[in-house]
Short mmCIF file of C-alpha atoms in Angstrom, two decimals:
data_model
loop_
_atom_site.label_atom_id
_atom_site.label_comp_id
_atom_site.label_asym_id
_atom_site.label_seq_id
_atom_site.Cartn_x
_atom_site.Cartn_y
_atom_site.Cartn_z
CA UNK A 204 -20.69 -64.23 -60.90
CA UNK A 205 -19.74 -67.76 -61.80
CA UNK A 206 -22.58 -70.28 -61.74
CA UNK A 207 -20.52 -72.55 -59.52
CA UNK A 208 -17.08 -72.84 -57.99
CA UNK A 209 -15.67 -74.48 -61.12
CA UNK A 210 -16.74 -71.91 -63.74
CA UNK A 211 -14.08 -69.26 -63.04
CA UNK A 212 -12.04 -68.09 -66.01
CA UNK A 213 -10.01 -65.48 -64.09
CA UNK A 214 -8.74 -66.48 -60.67
CA UNK A 215 -7.26 -63.94 -58.28
CA UNK A 216 -4.82 -65.49 -55.79
CA UNK A 217 -4.79 -63.77 -52.41
CA UNK A 218 -3.32 -64.25 -48.97
CA UNK A 219 -4.91 -63.22 -45.68
CA UNK A 220 -3.66 -59.65 -46.09
CA UNK A 221 -5.89 -56.64 -46.59
CA UNK A 222 -3.57 -55.27 -49.27
CA UNK A 223 -4.74 -58.09 -51.54
CA UNK A 224 -7.91 -56.10 -52.16
CA UNK A 225 -6.08 -54.33 -55.00
CA UNK A 226 -5.58 -57.70 -56.73
CA UNK A 227 -9.31 -58.40 -56.51
CA UNK A 228 -10.10 -55.00 -58.03
CA UNK A 229 -7.67 -55.61 -60.89
CA UNK A 230 -9.19 -59.05 -61.46
CA UNK A 231 -12.63 -57.47 -61.57
CA UNK A 232 -11.42 -54.88 -64.11
CA UNK A 233 -9.90 -57.54 -66.36
CA UNK A 234 -13.01 -59.71 -66.08
CA UNK A 235 -15.26 -56.79 -67.01
CA UNK A 236 -13.20 -56.29 -70.19
CA UNK A 237 -13.57 -59.91 -71.27
CA UNK A 238 -16.92 -60.86 -69.75
CA UNK A 239 -15.25 -63.78 -67.98
CA UNK A 240 -16.29 -64.81 -64.48
CA UNK A 241 -13.80 -64.01 -61.72
CA UNK A 242 -13.04 -65.95 -58.58
CA UNK A 243 -10.88 -65.22 -55.56
CA UNK A 244 -8.69 -68.06 -54.31
CA UNK A 245 -6.82 -68.21 -51.01
CA UNK A 246 -4.70 -71.14 -49.83
CA UNK A 247 -4.00 -70.80 -46.12
CA UNK A 248 -1.40 -72.71 -44.07
CA UNK A 249 -2.90 -75.61 -42.16
CA UNK A 250 -1.47 -74.60 -38.78
CA UNK A 251 -2.14 -70.86 -38.89
CA UNK A 252 -4.29 -69.60 -36.02
CA UNK A 253 -7.83 -68.73 -37.04
CA UNK A 254 -7.62 -65.36 -35.31
CA UNK A 255 -4.60 -64.46 -37.42
CA UNK A 256 -6.54 -64.68 -40.65
CA UNK A 257 -10.19 -64.14 -39.68
CA UNK A 258 -10.33 -60.36 -40.02
CA UNK A 259 -8.38 -60.18 -43.29
CA UNK A 260 -10.26 -63.08 -44.90
CA UNK A 261 -13.56 -61.56 -43.80
CA UNK A 262 -12.63 -58.27 -45.45
CA UNK A 263 -11.44 -60.02 -48.60
CA UNK A 264 -14.70 -61.98 -48.70
CA UNK A 265 -16.66 -58.72 -48.60
CA UNK A 266 -14.53 -57.19 -51.36
CA UNK A 267 -14.92 -60.32 -53.49
CA UNK A 268 -18.66 -60.31 -52.92
CA UNK A 269 -18.86 -56.63 -53.94
CA UNK A 270 -16.89 -57.50 -57.10
CA UNK A 271 -19.38 -60.27 -57.92
CA UNK A 272 -16.77 -62.97 -57.36
CA UNK A 273 -16.96 -66.28 -55.59
CA UNK A 274 -14.24 -66.97 -53.03
CA UNK A 275 -12.60 -70.35 -52.52
CA UNK A 276 -10.48 -70.97 -49.43
CA UNK A 277 -8.31 -74.03 -48.98
CA UNK A 278 -6.20 -75.00 -45.98
CA UNK A 279 -3.06 -76.67 -47.27
CA UNK A 280 0.70 -76.26 -46.95
CA UNK A 281 1.32 -76.61 -50.71
CA UNK A 282 -0.30 -73.46 -52.15
CA UNK A 283 1.18 -73.78 -55.65
CA UNK A 284 -0.09 -77.33 -56.09
CA UNK A 285 -3.55 -76.46 -54.77
CA UNK A 286 -3.69 -73.33 -56.94
CA UNK A 287 -2.65 -75.15 -60.12
CA UNK A 288 -5.10 -77.99 -59.45
CA UNK A 289 -7.98 -75.63 -58.68
CA UNK A 290 -7.24 -73.43 -61.70
CA UNK A 291 -7.13 -76.47 -63.97
CA UNK A 292 -10.45 -77.78 -62.59
CA UNK A 293 -11.98 -74.35 -63.19
CA UNK A 294 -10.68 -74.18 -66.76
CA UNK A 295 -9.05 -70.86 -65.83
CA UNK A 296 -7.65 -68.71 -68.59
CA UNK A 297 -5.72 -66.47 -66.22
CA UNK A 298 -4.33 -66.34 -62.69
CA UNK A 299 -3.69 -63.00 -61.05
CA UNK A 300 -1.22 -62.84 -58.20
CA UNK A 301 0.96 -60.34 -56.43
CA UNK A 302 4.49 -59.72 -57.68
CA UNK A 303 7.18 -61.09 -55.38
CA UNK A 304 9.07 -58.38 -53.57
CA UNK A 305 12.70 -57.88 -54.49
CA UNK A 306 14.90 -60.40 -52.74
CA UNK A 307 12.08 -62.90 -52.18
CA UNK A 308 11.44 -66.18 -53.93
CA UNK A 309 9.20 -66.64 -56.94
CA UNK A 310 8.78 -70.39 -56.31
CA UNK A 311 4.97 -70.10 -56.13
CA UNK A 312 4.66 -68.70 -59.66
CA UNK A 313 7.35 -71.02 -61.03
CA UNK A 314 5.60 -74.08 -59.59
CA UNK A 315 2.15 -73.02 -60.80
CA UNK A 316 3.59 -72.35 -64.25
CA UNK A 317 5.20 -75.80 -64.32
CA UNK A 318 1.98 -77.55 -63.18
CA UNK A 319 -0.43 -75.50 -65.33
CA UNK A 320 1.55 -74.22 -68.32
CA UNK A 321 -1.56 -73.43 -70.38
CA UNK A 322 -2.79 -70.74 -67.96
CA UNK A 323 -1.77 -67.12 -68.34
CA UNK A 324 -0.23 -65.71 -65.14
CA UNK A 325 -0.45 -61.99 -64.45
CA UNK A 326 1.62 -60.66 -61.57
CA UNK A 327 0.73 -57.26 -60.14
CA UNK A 328 3.49 -55.20 -58.55
CA UNK A 329 3.12 -52.66 -55.73
CA UNK A 330 2.51 -49.90 -58.31
CA UNK A 331 -0.29 -51.97 -59.92
CA UNK A 332 1.76 -52.61 -63.06
CA UNK A 333 0.91 -55.90 -64.73
CA UNK A 334 3.65 -58.41 -65.56
CA UNK A 335 2.21 -61.09 -67.84
CA UNK A 336 3.49 -64.61 -68.41
CA UNK A 337 1.74 -65.98 -71.47
CA UNK A 338 0.77 -69.67 -71.56
CA UNK A 339 3.56 -71.89 -72.78
CA UNK A 340 1.43 -74.72 -74.19
CA UNK A 341 0.62 -74.72 -77.89
CA UNK A 342 -3.02 -74.16 -78.78
CA UNK A 343 -4.15 -73.03 -75.34
CA UNK A 344 -6.83 -70.45 -74.66
CA UNK A 345 -5.66 -66.87 -74.33
CA UNK A 346 -7.43 -63.77 -73.18
#
């Protein structure tokens, strides 16, 4: 477990959906291979009803805790900006996120990549296959 909120090297991005537990497990597996601390990050919409997210976030908190990960929750309507800022503050090597479903936008990943180009982004599809975007900055840390 990270010593504090800003020591995470692998950050798993989740929404308030129970299916995100698979992302946490993959983050835990990758962290166990490298010895890096893992953290779960969720950026929730400001106006979303608490009841809508309470059960899922509670379950994700328990899964993160079982994985030895801290969980950080922000309430903001700009999830890519918050994610990139948090990941940079944490000196993250890697972000793990779900893979956008076919026909949906990939703006979140594109924006995070633009704001934090030195962080590796691993997208996990529905079949748990990893799609890796290596850092684009020269001389950056890689896993």
